[in-house]
PDB file of N, CA and C in Angstrom:
ATOM      1  N   MET A 846     138.614 121.806 150.251  1.00  0.00           N
ATOM      2  CA  MET A 846     137.797 122.319 151.201  1.00  0.00           C
ATOM      3  C   MET A 846     137.355 121.601 152.383  1.00  0.00           C
ATOM      4  N   LYS A 847     137.050 122.201 153.772  1.00  0.00           N
ATOM      5  CA  LYS A 847     136.883 121.413 154.875  1.00  0.00           C
ATOM      6  C   LYS A 847     135.646 120.770 155.034  1.00  0.00           C
ATOM      7  N   GLU A 848     135.479 119.153 154.620  1.00  0.00           N
ATOM      8  CA  GLU A 848     134.434 118.521 154.856  1.00  0.00           C
ATOM      9  C   GLU A 848     134.644 117.600 156.276  1.00  0.00           C
ATOM     10  N   LEU A 849     135.735 117.995 157.356  1.00  0.00           N
ATOM     11  CA  LEU A 849     135.374 117.547 158.364  1.00  0.00           C
ATOM     12  C   LEU A 849     134.653 118.004 159.248  1.00  0.00           C
ATOM     13  N   VAL A 850     134.307 119.437 159.298  1.00  0.00           N
ATOM     14  CA  VAL A 850     134.255 120.411 159.837  1.00  0.00           C
ATOM     15  C   VAL A 850     132.974 120.341 159.726  1.00  0.00           C
ATOM     16  N   PRO A 851     131.808 120.593 160.940  1.00  0.00           N
ATOM     17  CA  PRO A 851     130.414 121.031 160.537  1.00  0.00           C
ATOM     18  C   PRO A 851     130.203 121.861 159.672  1.00  0.00           C
ATOM     19  N   LEU A 852     128.711 121.668 159.136  1.00  0.00           N
ATOM     20  CA  LEU A 852     128.132 122.644 157.938  1.00  0.00           C
ATOM     21  C   LEU A 852     128.169 123.974 159.013  1.00  0.00           C
ATOM     22  N   SER A 853     128.217 124.115 159.926  1.00  0.00           N
ATOM     23  CA  SER A 853     128.161 125.577 160.570  1.00  0.00           C
ATOM     24  C   SER A 853     129.273 126.204 160.528  1.00  0.00           C
ATOM     25  N   ALA A 854     130.342 125.460 161.004  1.00  0.00           N
ATOM     26  CA  ALA A 854     131.498 126.115 160.954  1.00  0.00           C
ATOM     27  C   ALA A 854     132.318 126.579 159.554  1.00  0.00           C
ATOM     28  N   VAL A 855     131.474 125.746 158.204  1.00  0.00           N
ATOM     29  CA  VAL A 855     132.183 125.697 156.845  1.00  0.00           C
ATOM     30  C   VAL A 855     131.159 126.989 156.473  1.00  0.00           C
ATOM     31  N   ARG A 856     129.915 127.072 156.736  1.00  0.00           N
ATOM     32  CA  ARG A 856     129.051 128.222 156.498  1.00  0.00           C
ATOM     33  C   ARG A 856     129.908 129.463 157.418  1.00  0.00           C
ATOM     34  N   ARG A 857     130.413 129.333 158.258  1.00  0.00           N
ATOM     35  CA  ARG A 857     131.015 130.696 158.919  1.00  0.00           C
ATOM     36  C   ARG A 857     131.864 131.002 158.217  1.00  0.00           C
ATOM     37  N   ASP A 858     132.867 130.234 157.864  1.00  0.00           N
ATOM     38  CA  ASP A 858     134.187 130.219 157.162  1.00  0.00           C
ATOM     39  C   ASP A 858     133.847 130.847 155.675  1.00  0.00           C
ATOM     40  N   TYR A 859     132.689 130.493 154.895  1.00  0.00           N
ATOM     41  CA  TYR A 859     132.508 131.140 153.902  1.00  0.00           C
ATOM     42  C   TYR A 859     132.042 132.653 153.999  1.00  0.00           C
ATOM     43  N   THR A 860     130.882 133.078 155.177  1.00  0.00           N
ATOM     44  CA  THR A 860     130.575 134.143 155.408  1.00  0.00           C
ATOM     45  C   THR A 860     131.911 135.037 155.822  1.00  0.00           C
ATOM     46  N   ASP A 861     132.757 134.735 156.341  1.00  0.00           N
ATOM     47  CA  ASP A 861     134.024 135.270 156.616  1.00  0.00           C
ATOM     48  C   ASP A 861     134.735 135.727 155.215  1.00  0.00           C
ATOM     49  N   VAL A 862     134.749 134.762 154.822  1.00  0.00           N
ATOM     50  CA  VAL A 862     135.543 134.948 152.973  1.00  0.00           C
ATOM     51  C   VAL A 862     134.738 135.930 151.987  1.00  0.00           C
ATOM     52  N   SER A 863     133.316 135.721 152.506  1.00  0.00           N
ATOM     53  CA  SER A 863     132.534 136.507 151.270  1.00  0.00           C
ATOM     54  C   SER A 863     132.525 137.897 151.769  1.00  0.00           C
ATOM     55  N   GLY A 864     132.058 137.997 153.115  1.00  0.00           N
ATOM     56  CA  GLY A 864     132.058 139.203 153.980  1.00  0.00           C
ATOM     57  C   GLY A 864     133.213 139.842 153.838  1.00  0.00           C
ATOM     58  N   SER A 865     134.288 139.417 153.774  1.00  0.00           N
ATOM     59  CA  SER A 865     135.619 140.167 153.845  1.00  0.00           C
ATOM     60  C   SER A 865     135.406 140.498 152.129  1.00  0.00           C
TER      61      SER A 865
END
């Protein structure tokens, strides 16, 4: 998991994966 990136980026990633 990406912990270095801000929560915004992580949330975006999760949304992208979940959205897909």
